[in-house]
Amino acid sequence: MPHQKRATEKPRLRPLRRFSENGEERLEILDQTCLPYRKYWQRLESLKEVIFAIQHMQVRGAPLIGVVAAYGLALGLGANASDRSMNAAVAALGATRPTAVNLAWALDRMGRRLYPLPVAERAAAAWREADAIAEEDALQNRAIGEHGLKLLQAILAAKPKSGRDNTLQLMTHCNAGWLATVEHGTALSPVYVGREAGLRAHVWVSETRPRNQGLLTAWELFEAGIPHTLIADNAAGLLLLQGRVDAVIVGADRIAANGDVANKVGTSLKALAARYCGIPFYVAAPGSTLDFAAATGRDIPLEIRDDDEMRFVYGQDKSGERGKLQQINDASAIYNPAFDVTPAECITAIITERGVCAPNAAALAALFPQKAGGDHA
Ligand code: MRU
C-alpha cells in the first residue's frame, strides 16, 4: 500500500531539495531572489552555479550558505576530485561571502573528511557528508527552538496581566527562519516550536534594507499563520521605547569568542535600544556559527556589498512583471555594509542547540569545550 500522509503530518519546510535521479545526485534550491512573489525551485548542477547562487543570494542565511557550499564542493568533485581541483573549489566557495563563518566551518569539515580518501571515492563521500551536515543543522535548529521556547514562556508568564495584551511581543531583524537554514530557522525556531506548544506570540518584523530579508520573514510567518507586523527598520526604536516589545530575538553570522555577534546590519541598533529600554535581547545560533579564532567582534570580516543594492529598488508590478527602479543618481557615493557587530554587553543570552548561555568566553567555552580547544568539529 502506498505511503499515505497522515492529516496531522506537517510538511517539512526546507529551502533545498536533495534526491537521486537516474543514478545522479541532485540539488535544488528555493530561489530566494524570487520570493515573496514566486516559489521557484532552481536546480544547481555545477560548482559554478553554486558559487553564483551564494554570491547573488539565491540562497542566504549563515547555516544555509554553509550547507549549500558543502553540496557545491560535492558537485565540483563530481567533475574533478583531484587535490588541486578540490583546493580550487574550496577557495572559490570560501570567498563567496566572508562574514558567515558557517561557510568556512562546512568547507573545513568537508576537507577533513575528503582529503584522506582516494580520489575515486571523494565525490560520493562528499554528497554523504553534505547530507550529514544538512540533517545535523535541522536537528540543531529544532533544539534551539526548544531551548528558546522556555525563555519565551518565562517572559510571557512574567508579563503583567493587567493590560489587554496577553500575547508575547517579539521583535526580529532580517530573516533567521527556515529559509535561512535547512529547517526550522534559528531566531524563528522558538516561535515555530512555540506555536506547536500553544504560545501566543506576535512578531514585529523589520524590513531590513537594502536586501529586505524582513519580507522573507513576513512571508514565512504569513505562510505559518503566525501574527506579525512589518515595520520599516527605523520604526524599531519607537516601538522599543514605547514598551511594545517584550523581547528581541535575532540570528547570527558569526559569534566571536567573547560573545560579540556579527549579524545583519541594523542588528546593533536594535540591541543598543533594547539595552537602554531594559528589554531582553537574544541571539539564536548553532555551534557552527561560533568562531573561537575571532577573539572579539573586531576580528570578524564584515562584507561590503555592491552599491546597486542601494541605488535600485526591486519589486513586482500589478501585472506580475518584476523590475528594478533607480532611486538615486549614479554620482552619489554609497556605502553598503551587509553586517554589523553587536557588543556582547548588549546581549542578554545566546541560545544554542546545547542550551542557553551568557555572551562571554567562559560560558561559550563551557558549552562548546572542543571548539574552544581548537577542534573545529
Ligand atoms: O545577508 P544574509 O541574508 O545572508 O544575512 C542573514 C542574516 O544576517 C541572518 O540573520 C543570519 O545569517 C542568521 S540565519 C539563521
XYZ file of C-alpha atoms and ligand atoms in Angstrom:
392
model
C 0.000 0.000 0.000
C 1.485 3.373 -0.922
C 2.565 5.582 1.949
C -0.339 7.814 2.975
C 0.420 11.146 4.595
C -1.416 11.418 7.875
C -3.566 14.524 8.088
C -1.620 15.674 11.144
C 1.794 15.260 9.483
C 3.294 18.691 8.828
C 5.141 19.260 5.555
C 8.865 19.776 6.084
C 9.619 23.337 5.120
C 13.084 23.396 3.632
C 14.734 25.800 1.187
C 16.540 22.936 -0.563
C 15.678 19.546 -2.044
C 18.011 16.580 -2.312
C 17.318 13.466 -4.356
C 18.807 10.968 -6.817
C 17.693 10.810 -10.430
C 18.905 8.224 -12.944
C 21.797 7.419 -10.635
C 22.851 11.099 -10.347
C 22.785 13.130 -7.118
C 20.656 16.243 -7.439
C 20.297 19.538 -5.566
C 17.534 22.097 -5.977
C 17.181 25.362 -4.104
C 14.245 27.650 -3.485
C 15.486 30.796 -5.237
C 15.118 33.465 -2.540
C 15.534 36.300 -5.041
C 12.104 35.295 -6.424
C 10.416 35.422 -3.015
C 7.997 36.555 -1.745
C 6.452 36.895 -5.208
C 7.016 33.416 -6.607
C 8.162 29.985 -5.389
C 10.797 28.968 -7.901
C 12.899 25.835 -7.457
C 16.192 26.004 -9.292
C 18.421 23.022 -9.944
C 22.112 23.638 -9.247
C 24.267 21.427 -11.458
C 27.810 22.676 -11.099
C 30.257 24.303 -8.722
C 29.963 27.483 -10.785
C 26.186 27.604 -10.346
C 26.514 27.136 -6.592
C 29.064 29.957 -6.350
C 26.705 32.225 -8.293
C 23.713 31.231 -6.125
C 25.544 32.081 -2.882
C 27.068 35.338 -4.153
C 23.782 36.579 -5.574
C 21.810 35.463 -2.514
C 19.552 32.955 -4.234
C 20.442 31.108 -1.056
C 21.329 33.069 2.035
C 21.433 32.867 5.823
C 24.560 31.615 7.583
C 23.620 27.936 8.140
C 22.139 27.520 4.661
C 25.185 29.091 2.997
C 27.401 26.519 4.745
C 25.250 23.572 3.692
C 24.888 24.688 0.064
C 28.654 25.290 -0.144
C 29.194 21.697 1.017
C 26.938 20.498 -1.815
C 28.800 22.822 -4.183
C 32.018 21.028 -3.293
C 30.338 17.681 -3.985
C 29.272 18.955 -7.423
C 32.789 20.225 -8.101
C 34.350 16.900 -7.101
C 31.935 15.098 -9.430
C 33.738 16.861 -12.290
C 37.277 16.531 -10.906
C 38.213 15.224 -7.462
C 41.992 15.732 -7.567
C 43.679 17.583 -4.683
C 44.314 20.529 -6.980
C 40.712 20.771 -8.101
C 39.465 20.394 -4.536
C 41.805 23.156 -3.298
C 40.494 25.482 -6.011
C 36.835 24.627 -5.270
C 37.269 25.184 -1.526
C 38.993 28.532 -2.163
C 36.319 29.711 -4.612
C 33.410 28.682 -2.381
C 35.104 30.134 0.705
C 35.436 33.527 -0.982
C 31.740 33.873 -1.862
C 30.589 35.525 1.375
C 33.082 36.477 4.073
C 31.074 37.040 7.262
C 29.022 33.883 7.865
C 31.560 31.531 9.443
C 29.304 28.528 8.798
C 30.692 28.631 5.250
C 34.329 28.179 6.346
C 33.217 25.685 9.001
C 31.378 23.471 6.488
C 34.237 23.572 3.969
C 36.759 22.745 6.692
C 34.664 19.767 7.797
C 34.318 18.564 4.201
C 38.070 18.870 3.665
C 38.927 16.890 6.801
C 36.586 14.127 5.676
C 37.564 14.081 1.992
C 41.299 14.792 1.604
C 42.346 11.476 3.219
C 40.181 9.469 0.771
C 41.292 8.056 -2.593
C 40.319 10.461 -5.399
C 37.800 7.984 -6.862
C 35.816 7.872 -3.618
C 35.678 11.576 -2.898
C 32.613 12.720 -4.843
C 30.255 10.106 -3.372
C 31.630 10.742 0.123
C 31.151 14.490 -0.386
C 27.419 14.066 -1.070
C 27.112 11.894 2.040
C 28.978 14.387 4.223
C 26.966 17.336 2.883
C 23.752 15.395 3.608
C 25.005 14.742 7.153
C 25.732 18.453 7.695
C 22.235 19.293 6.429
C 20.482 16.806 8.700
C 22.503 17.924 11.724
C 21.588 21.542 11.007
C 17.888 20.667 11.030
C 18.200 18.839 14.366
C 20.273 21.603 15.947
C 17.777 24.257 14.948
C 14.927 22.251 16.411
C 16.885 22.046 19.697
C 17.449 25.832 19.569
C 13.688 26.207 19.261
C 13.053 24.061 22.313
C 15.598 25.901 24.483
C 14.414 29.284 23.232
C 10.778 28.479 23.868
C 11.441 28.042 27.589
C 12.853 31.580 27.711
C 9.901 32.991 25.805
C 7.389 31.177 28.009
C 9.083 32.621 31.104
C 8.926 36.156 29.676
C 5.233 35.767 28.839
C 4.490 34.301 32.289
C 6.200 37.298 33.957
C 4.369 39.853 31.801
C 1.891 41.924 33.866
C -1.623 40.627 33.223
C -3.345 43.958 33.831
C -3.130 45.180 30.232
C -5.181 43.968 27.295
C -2.133 42.465 25.655
C -1.670 38.867 26.817
C 0.454 37.999 23.811
C 4.248 37.831 23.732
C 5.500 40.739 21.630
C 8.695 39.756 19.856
C 10.883 41.742 17.507
C 13.267 40.227 14.978
C 15.617 41.549 12.317
C 16.495 40.105 8.908
C 15.435 36.539 8.191
C 16.577 33.795 10.536
C 13.722 31.421 9.780
C 13.632 28.130 7.874
C 14.605 29.897 4.653
C 17.981 30.753 6.188
C 18.732 27.227 7.417
C 17.934 23.652 6.423
C 14.821 23.550 8.617
C 13.126 25.462 11.474
C 15.423 28.519 11.415
C 17.339 29.869 14.388
C 15.690 33.043 15.738
C 12.281 31.927 14.469
C 12.638 28.337 15.665
C 11.352 29.123 19.200
C 8.356 30.837 17.572
C 7.587 27.779 15.433
C 8.122 25.346 18.309
C 6.037 27.729 20.451
C 3.162 27.577 18.002
C 3.041 23.798 18.458
C 3.030 24.354 22.240
C 0.269 26.969 22.090
C 2.454 30.051 22.760
C 0.621 33.280 21.958
C 3.117 35.436 20.090
C 3.161 38.344 17.696
C 6.319 39.268 15.783
C 7.415 42.764 14.776
C 9.373 42.216 11.556
C 11.742 44.911 10.375
C 12.169 45.355 6.645
C 15.972 45.041 6.633
C 17.065 47.455 3.949
C 18.614 47.191 1.452
C 18.006 43.483 0.673
C 14.708 43.410 2.565
C 15.129 39.999 4.152
C 12.353 41.087 6.543
C 9.954 40.489 3.654
C 11.088 36.859 3.673
C 10.356 36.677 7.396
C 6.908 38.214 6.889
C 6.248 35.674 4.112
C 7.342 32.760 6.324
C 5.169 33.935 9.212
C 2.200 34.561 6.920
C 2.518 31.033 5.495
C 2.701 29.649 9.050
C -0.304 31.666 10.220
C 1.713 33.456 12.905
C 0.589 37.024 13.730
C 3.164 39.577 12.611
C 3.525 43.192 11.535
C 6.057 44.582 9.086
C 7.818 47.793 10.124
C 10.432 49.985 8.495
C 13.812 49.435 10.156
C 13.668 52.961 11.515
C 10.472 52.257 13.485
C 12.178 49.777 15.821
C 13.424 52.374 18.314
C 9.964 53.893 18.644
C 8.349 50.531 19.451
C 11.068 49.590 21.942
C 10.818 52.957 23.708
C 7.030 52.698 23.793
C 7.266 49.363 25.656
C 5.537 47.471 22.868
C 8.211 44.779 22.641
C 8.830 42.089 25.302
C 11.969 40.614 23.744
C 14.155 40.896 20.653
C 15.454 37.726 19.028
C 17.861 37.571 16.095
C 20.180 35.091 14.382
C 23.932 35.377 13.877
C 26.500 35.068 11.127
C 29.494 34.735 13.406
C 29.932 34.803 17.165
C 33.375 35.747 18.479
C 34.962 34.032 21.492
C 33.975 36.937 23.785
C 30.298 36.802 22.744
C 30.300 39.712 20.264
C 27.867 38.875 17.452
C 28.033 39.719 13.748
C 24.587 39.734 12.170
C 22.656 41.625 9.510
C 23.426 45.340 9.505
C 20.968 47.129 11.781
C 21.044 44.425 14.456
C 23.313 46.509 16.693
C 20.902 49.467 16.651
C 18.126 47.250 17.980
C 20.439 45.817 20.635
C 21.536 49.275 21.798
C 17.936 50.464 22.037
C 16.836 47.260 23.794
C 19.605 47.659 26.378
C 18.582 51.270 27.045
C 14.976 50.130 27.492
C 15.831 47.090 29.641
C 14.318 44.711 27.084
C 15.968 41.272 26.718
C 17.942 40.788 23.516
C 18.584 37.166 22.463
C 20.803 35.715 19.765
C 19.929 32.230 18.481
C 22.611 30.276 16.615
C 24.065 26.770 16.258
C 27.616 25.861 17.296
C 28.707 26.106 13.646
C 28.293 29.905 13.956
C 30.849 30.127 16.787
C 34.330 31.268 15.866
C 36.741 30.934 18.770
C 39.554 32.058 16.454
C 37.990 35.541 16.460
C 38.796 36.901 19.896
C 36.306 39.795 19.588
C 33.974 41.286 17.017
C 36.847 43.377 15.689
C 38.340 40.171 14.250
C 35.222 39.388 12.189
C 35.379 40.317 8.477
C 32.295 42.343 7.520
C 31.016 42.015 3.974
C 30.555 45.219 1.978
C 28.130 44.607 -0.881
C 27.504 46.229 -4.237
C 26.292 49.848 -4.433
C 23.452 48.818 -6.738
C 21.666 47.100 -3.852
C 21.000 50.611 -2.540
C 20.829 52.512 -5.808
C 17.870 50.480 -7.043
C 14.684 49.107 -5.548
C 13.316 45.816 -6.807
C 9.677 44.783 -6.944
C 6.790 43.435 -8.934
C 4.031 45.442 -10.577
C 0.323 44.593 -10.645
C 0.676 42.560 -13.846
C 3.258 40.367 -12.131
C 6.181 41.878 -14.018
C 9.337 42.091 -11.898
C 11.646 45.037 -12.322
C 14.024 47.489 -10.754
C 13.688 51.222 -10.294
C 16.540 53.634 -9.783
C 16.100 55.718 -6.638
C 19.300 57.737 -6.512
C 21.558 59.232 -9.167
C 24.669 57.416 -10.338
C 27.016 60.000 -8.837
C 26.175 59.872 -5.121
C 28.578 57.802 -3.069
C 27.123 54.692 -1.433
C 28.421 52.583 1.436
C 26.655 49.239 1.802
C 27.930 47.129 4.720
C 25.902 43.907 4.934
C 26.616 43.175 8.608
C 27.433 44.871 11.894
C 28.723 43.687 15.244
C 26.628 43.794 18.392
C 28.813 44.070 21.502
C 28.409 41.173 23.943
C 27.333 43.542 26.738
C 24.166 44.375 24.779
C 23.171 40.692 24.524
C 21.109 39.043 27.255
C 21.873 35.451 26.268
C 22.847 33.224 23.360
C 20.520 30.321 22.547
C 22.319 27.308 21.069
C 21.404 23.688 20.430
C 23.234 22.778 23.636
C 21.380 25.258 25.800
C 21.303 28.941 26.698
C 24.436 30.731 27.833
C 25.745 34.153 28.774
C 27.572 36.002 25.983
C 31.086 35.600 27.317
C 34.144 33.448 26.655
C 33.807 31.220 29.718
C 30.133 30.389 29.149
C 30.570 29.715 25.429
C 33.626 27.549 26.081
C 31.744 25.598 28.756
C 29.012 24.710 26.222
C 31.429 24.011 23.353
C 34.670 22.848 25.016
C 36.010 21.015 21.950
C 35.576 24.028 19.683
C 37.100 26.312 22.279
C 40.073 23.933 22.436
C 40.723 24.360 18.705
C 38.769 21.356 17.337
C 36.601 22.836 14.592
C 34.093 19.978 14.531
O 22.882 38.508 4.071
P 22.069 37.371 4.612
O 20.636 37.436 4.210
O 22.705 36.027 4.309
O 22.123 37.587 6.176
C 21.411 36.734 7.008
C 21.491 37.104 8.441
O 22.112 38.065 8.826
C 20.833 36.162 9.393
O 20.327 36.851 10.493
C 21.871 35.159 9.887
O 22.535 34.578 8.808
C 21.269 34.110 10.712
S 20.371 32.975 9.685
C 19.704 31.733 10.583
